[in-house]
Amino acid sequence: MPRDLAADHPPLIGDSRPDRDGLVRRRRLRAAGVLLLVHVVLMEALVACALPVMLVLGVSPAAVPAGIEVFALPYLNENLALMMVMSGIFGILRTIGAVVVLRNRAWGFELSVLNSAVTLVLMIFMLPAGVADGLLAGAALTLLLMARCGERPILQAP
């Protein structure tokens, strides 16, 4: 007799009906959590860890060689050290959200959705790195929403 694997797990966040696609939704949720952690490592942690190293070596983040623009907006280039600190804050919040999403908690889901949405809004100001930021945040947001909604239709049939 085949085993119903979806019956082994409680329903996902906000779902009171029997879950037919629960395993797929769980895999999407797990993939979103892992993708959020990858995003932290690639986009946030490396930048945030570079600031103390630069300060120990005596290199000022403001001393970027002439002609090299890290961001498209001059204001962001002038405040590079603050941008690196902000990256660390985003990284901490994204890590918390990812770990809590992997534990299937609603507040982690909401924190991660909010974090990804804010990243998508801000990515345009942080070109060219914002492109990679947007790809990672957009993919994680899509997986989170697919895990949350599953195959549920927008409108119920009359």
PDB file of C-alpha atoms in Angstrom:
ATOM      1  CA  MET A   1       0.000   0.000   0.000  1.00  0.00           C
ATOM      2  CA  PRO A   2       1.552   3.374  -1.006  1.00  0.00           C
ATOM      3  CA  ARG A   3       2.235   5.716   1.842  1.00  0.00           C
ATOM      4  CA  ASP A   4       0.703   9.217   1.788  1.00  0.00           C
ATOM      5  CA  LEU A   5       3.754  11.364   2.514  1.00  0.00           C
ATOM      6  CA  ALA A   6       1.678  14.555   2.725  1.00  0.00           C
ATOM      7  CA  ALA A   7      -0.265  13.024   5.635  1.00  0.00           C
ATOM      8  CA  ASP A   8       2.984  12.768   7.648  1.00  0.00           C
ATOM      9  CA  HIS A   9       3.314  16.549   7.790  1.00  0.00           C
ATOM     10  CA  PRO A  10       1.011  19.152   9.338  1.00  0.00           C
ATOM     11  CA  PRO A  11      -0.558  21.700   6.964  1.00  0.00           C
ATOM     12  CA  LEU A  12       1.520  24.688   5.928  1.00  0.00           C
ATOM     13  CA  ILE A  13       0.989  28.230   7.188  1.00  0.00           C
ATOM     14  CA  GLY A  14      -2.606  29.434   6.878  1.00  0.00           C
ATOM     15  CA  ASP A  15      -3.891  26.231   5.280  1.00  0.00           C
ATOM     16  CA  SER A  16      -6.742  24.415   7.005  1.00  0.00           C
ATOM     17  CA  ARG A  17      -7.818  22.153   4.120  1.00  0.00           C
ATOM     18  CA  PRO A  18      -6.286  18.738   3.395  1.00  0.00           C
ATOM     19  CA  ASP A  19      -3.067  19.383   1.522  1.00  0.00           C
ATOM     20  CA  ARG A  20      -2.735  17.484  -1.764  1.00  0.00           C
ATOM     21  CA  ASP A  21       0.362  19.318  -2.948  1.00  0.00           C
ATOM     22  CA  GLY A  22       1.995  19.640   0.486  1.00  0.00           C
ATOM     23  CA  LEU A  23       5.243  17.945  -0.474  1.00  0.00           C
ATOM     24  CA  VAL A  24       5.757  20.199  -3.477  1.00  0.00           C
ATOM     25  CA  ARG A  25       5.012  23.243  -1.361  1.00  0.00           C
ATOM     26  CA  ARG A  26       7.463  22.089   1.309  1.00  0.00           C
ATOM     27  CA  ARG A  27      10.173  21.596  -1.295  1.00  0.00           C
ATOM     28  CA  ARG A  28       9.546  25.091  -2.630  1.00  0.00           C
ATOM     29  CA  LEU A  29       9.711  26.497   0.889  1.00  0.00           C
ATOM     30  CA  ARG A  30      12.972  24.657   1.523  1.00  0.00           C
ATOM     31  CA  ALA A  31      14.397  25.842  -1.820  1.00  0.00           C
ATOM     32  CA  ALA A  32      13.412  29.419  -0.975  1.00  0.00           C
ATOM     33  CA  GLY A  33      15.142  29.186   2.415  1.00  0.00           C
ATOM     34  CA  VAL A  34      18.319  27.813   0.866  1.00  0.00           C
ATOM     35  CA  LEU A  35      18.228  30.470  -1.872  1.00  0.00           C
ATOM     36  CA  LEU A  36      17.868  33.184   0.775  1.00  0.00           C
ATOM     37  CA  LEU A  37      20.958  31.819   2.536  1.00  0.00           C
ATOM     38  CA  VAL A  38      22.884  31.751  -0.758  1.00  0.00           C
ATOM     39  CA  HIS A  39      21.798  35.361  -1.298  1.00  0.00           C
ATOM     40  CA  VAL A  40      23.197  36.276   2.125  1.00  0.00           C
ATOM     41  CA  VAL A  41      26.575  34.728   1.348  1.00  0.00           C
ATOM     42  CA  LEU A  42      26.941  36.114  -2.172  1.00  0.00           C
ATOM     43  CA  MET A  43      25.517  39.603  -1.782  1.00  0.00           C
ATOM     44  CA  GLU A  44      25.545  40.614   1.864  1.00  0.00           C
ATOM     45  CA  ALA A  45      28.075  38.719   3.959  1.00  0.00           C
ATOM     46  CA  LEU A  46      31.060  39.143   1.645  1.00  0.00           C
ATOM     47  CA  VAL A  47      30.509  42.896   1.454  1.00  0.00           C
ATOM     48  CA  ALA A  48      29.895  43.282   5.190  1.00  0.00           C
ATOM     49  CA  CYS A  49      32.998  41.225   6.022  1.00  0.00           C
ATOM     50  CA  ALA A  50      35.112  43.337   3.685  1.00  0.00           C
ATOM     51  CA  LEU A  51      34.565  46.522   5.753  1.00  0.00           C
ATOM     52  CA  PRO A  52      36.464  45.415   8.901  1.00  0.00           C
ATOM     53  CA  VAL A  53      39.236  43.948   6.733  1.00  0.00           C
ATOM     54  CA  MET A  54      39.578  47.237   4.840  1.00  0.00           C
ATOM     55  CA  LEU A  55      39.649  49.200   8.094  1.00  0.00           C
ATOM     56  CA  VAL A  56      42.298  46.901   9.637  1.00  0.00           C
ATOM     57  CA  LEU A  57      44.438  47.250   6.503  1.00  0.00           C
ATOM     58  CA  GLY A  58      44.021  51.014   6.646  1.00  0.00           C
ATOM     59  CA  VAL A  59      42.170  51.228   3.349  1.00  0.00           C
ATOM     60  CA  SER A  60      39.321  53.714   3.387  1.00  0.00           C
ATOM     61  CA  PRO A  61      36.161  52.588   1.590  1.00  0.00           C
ATOM     62  CA  ALA A  62      35.983  56.158   0.254  1.00  0.00           C
ATOM     63  CA  ALA A  63      39.390  55.715  -1.400  1.00  0.00           C
ATOM     64  CA  VAL A  64      38.095  53.871  -4.445  1.00  0.00           C
ATOM     65  CA  PRO A  65      40.385  54.665  -7.394  1.00  0.00           C
ATOM     66  CA  ALA A  66      39.213  57.454  -9.694  1.00  0.00           C
ATOM     67  CA  GLY A  67      37.005  56.322 -12.556  1.00  0.00           C
ATOM     68  CA  ILE A  68      35.675  53.243 -10.748  1.00  0.00           C
ATOM     69  CA  GLU A  69      32.000  53.527  -9.910  1.00  0.00           C
ATOM     70  CA  VAL A  70      30.665  50.807  -7.624  1.00  0.00           C
ATOM     71  CA  PHE A  71      27.072  52.066  -7.860  1.00  0.00           C
ATOM     72  CA  ALA A  72      25.210  54.018 -10.521  1.00  0.00           C
ATOM     73  CA  LEU A  73      24.346  56.856  -8.102  1.00  0.00           C
ATOM     74  CA  PRO A  74      27.171  59.124  -6.901  1.00  0.00           C
ATOM     75  CA  TYR A  75      25.573  59.466  -3.454  1.00  0.00           C
ATOM     76  CA  LEU A  76      25.944  55.737  -2.842  1.00  0.00           C
ATOM     77  CA  ASN A  77      29.568  55.778  -4.017  1.00  0.00           C
ATOM     78  CA  GLU A  78      30.337  58.660  -1.641  1.00  0.00           C
ATOM     79  CA  ASN A  79      28.920  56.702   1.297  1.00  0.00           C
ATOM     80  CA  LEU A  80      30.400  53.302   0.526  1.00  0.00           C
ATOM     81  CA  ALA A  81      31.242  52.472   4.159  1.00  0.00           C
ATOM     82  CA  LEU A  82      27.636  53.072   5.216  1.00  0.00           C
ATOM     83  CA  MET A  83      26.441  50.958   2.307  1.00  0.00           C
ATOM     84  CA  MET A  84      28.661  48.127   3.551  1.00  0.00           C
ATOM     85  CA  VAL A  85      27.163  48.416   7.061  1.00  0.00           C
ATOM     86  CA  MET A  86      23.660  48.429   5.538  1.00  0.00           C
ATOM     87  CA  SER A  87      24.562  45.275   3.647  1.00  0.00           C
ATOM     88  CA  GLY A  88      25.427  43.627   6.957  1.00  0.00           C
ATOM     89  CA  ILE A  89      22.054  44.615   8.420  1.00  0.00           C
ATOM     90  CA  PHE A  90      20.223  43.221   5.392  1.00  0.00           C
ATOM     91  CA  GLY A  91      22.322  40.059   5.677  1.00  0.00           C
ATOM     92  CA  ILE A  92      21.405  39.526   9.331  1.00  0.00           C
ATOM     93  CA  LEU A  93      17.695  40.041   8.634  1.00  0.00           C
ATOM     94  CA  ARG A  94      17.794  37.797   5.563  1.00  0.00           C
ATOM     95  CA  THR A  95      19.608  35.050   7.535  1.00  0.00           C
ATOM     96  CA  ILE A  96      17.039  35.199  10.338  1.00  0.00           C
ATOM     97  CA  GLY A  97      14.210  35.041   7.810  1.00  0.00           C
ATOM     98  CA  ALA A  98      15.773  32.120   5.929  1.00  0.00           C
ATOM     99  CA  VAL A  99      16.410  30.040   9.038  1.00  0.00           C
ATOM    100  CA  VAL A 100      12.893  30.653  10.335  1.00  0.00           C
ATOM    101  CA  VAL A 101      11.393  29.857   6.905  1.00  0.00           C
ATOM    102  CA  LEU A 102      13.250  26.549   6.998  1.00  0.00           C
ATOM    103  CA  ARG A 103      11.560  25.939  10.359  1.00  0.00           C
ATOM    104  CA  ASN A 104       8.140  26.648   8.770  1.00  0.00           C
ATOM    105  CA  ARG A 105       7.237  29.675  10.898  1.00  0.00           C
ATOM    106  CA  ALA A 106       4.839  32.332   9.591  1.00  0.00           C
ATOM    107  CA  TRP A 107       6.840  35.296  10.840  1.00  0.00           C
ATOM    108  CA  GLY A 108       9.938  34.088   8.986  1.00  0.00           C
ATOM    109  CA  PHE A 109       7.885  33.802   5.812  1.00  0.00           C
ATOM    110  CA  GLU A 110       6.590  37.354   6.247  1.00  0.00           C
ATOM    111  CA  LEU A 111      10.054  38.721   7.089  1.00  0.00           C
ATOM    112  CA  SER A 112      11.527  37.032   4.015  1.00  0.00           C
ATOM    113  CA  VAL A 113       8.762  38.282   1.711  1.00  0.00           C
ATOM    114  CA  LEU A 114       9.244  41.815   3.041  1.00  0.00           C
ATOM    115  CA  ASN A 115      13.029  41.571   2.718  1.00  0.00           C
ATOM    116  CA  SER A 116      12.808  40.306  -0.863  1.00  0.00           C
ATOM    117  CA  ALA A 117      10.276  42.968  -1.854  1.00  0.00           C
ATOM    118  CA  VAL A 118      12.423  45.753  -0.397  1.00  0.00           C
ATOM    119  CA  THR A 119      15.457  44.358  -2.206  1.00  0.00           C
ATOM    120  CA  LEU A 120      13.557  44.376  -5.513  1.00  0.00           C
ATOM    121  CA  VAL A 121      12.577  48.018  -4.960  1.00  0.00           C
ATOM    122  CA  LEU A 122      16.115  49.089  -4.013  1.00  0.00           C
ATOM    123  CA  MET A 123      17.944  47.105  -6.690  1.00  0.00           C
ATOM    124  CA  ILE A 124      17.487  49.824  -9.302  1.00  0.00           C
ATOM    125  CA  PHE A 125      19.535  52.241  -7.196  1.00  0.00           C
ATOM    126  CA  MET A 126      22.399  49.794  -6.758  1.00  0.00           C
ATOM    127  CA  LEU A 127      23.279  48.985 -10.324  1.00  0.00           C
ATOM    128  CA  PRO A 128      25.209  46.985 -11.503  1.00  0.00           C
ATOM    129  CA  ALA A 129      25.251  44.724  -8.402  1.00  0.00           C
ATOM    130  CA  GLY A 130      21.500  45.247  -8.077  1.00  0.00           C
ATOM    131  CA  VAL A 131      20.919  42.978 -11.063  1.00  0.00           C
ATOM    132  CA  ALA A 132      22.261  39.917  -9.240  1.00  0.00           C
ATOM    133  CA  ASP A 133      20.524  41.082  -6.068  1.00  0.00           C
ATOM    134  CA  GLY A 134      17.225  41.313  -7.947  1.00  0.00           C
ATOM    135  CA  LEU A 135      17.614  37.896  -9.562  1.00  0.00           C
ATOM    136  CA  LEU A 136      18.222  36.195  -6.219  1.00  0.00           C
ATOM    137  CA  ALA A 137      15.513  38.142  -4.353  1.00  0.00           C
ATOM    138  CA  GLY A 138      12.994  37.701  -7.175  1.00  0.00           C
ATOM    139  CA  ALA A 139      13.589  33.954  -7.375  1.00  0.00           C
ATOM    140  CA  ALA A 140      13.266  33.575  -3.587  1.00  0.00           C
ATOM    141  CA  LEU A 141      10.098  35.688  -3.532  1.00  0.00           C
ATOM    142  CA  THR A 142       8.563  33.591  -6.307  1.00  0.00           C
ATOM    143  CA  LEU A 143       9.370  30.349  -4.470  1.00  0.00           C
ATOM    144  CA  LEU A 144       7.998  31.718  -1.207  1.00  0.00           C
ATOM    145  CA  LEU A 145       4.709  32.727  -2.806  1.00  0.00           C
ATOM    146  CA  MET A 146       4.431  29.445  -4.715  1.00  0.00           C
ATOM    147  CA  ALA A 147       4.986  27.556  -1.453  1.00  0.00           C
ATOM    148  CA  ARG A 148       2.394  29.664   0.338  1.00  0.00           C
ATOM    149  CA  CYS A 149      -0.353  29.447  -2.282  1.00  0.00           C
ATOM    150  CA  GLY A 150       0.281  26.081  -3.922  1.00  0.00           C
ATOM    151  CA  GLU A 151      -2.287  25.212  -6.580  1.00  0.00           C
ATOM    152  CA  ARG A 152      -5.036  27.315  -5.000  1.00  0.00           C
ATOM    153  CA  PRO A 153      -6.939  29.346  -7.626  1.00  0.00           C
ATOM    154  CA  ILE A 154      -7.316  33.112  -7.345  1.00  0.00           C
ATOM    155  CA  LEU A 155     -11.103  32.954  -7.807  1.00  0.00           C
ATOM    156  CA  GLN A 156     -13.219  30.031  -6.710  1.00  0.00           C
ATOM    157  CA  ALA A 157     -15.532  28.553  -9.349  1.00  0.00           C
ATOM    158  CA  PRO A 158     -19.182  29.559  -8.804  1.00  0.00           C
TER     159      PRO A 158
END
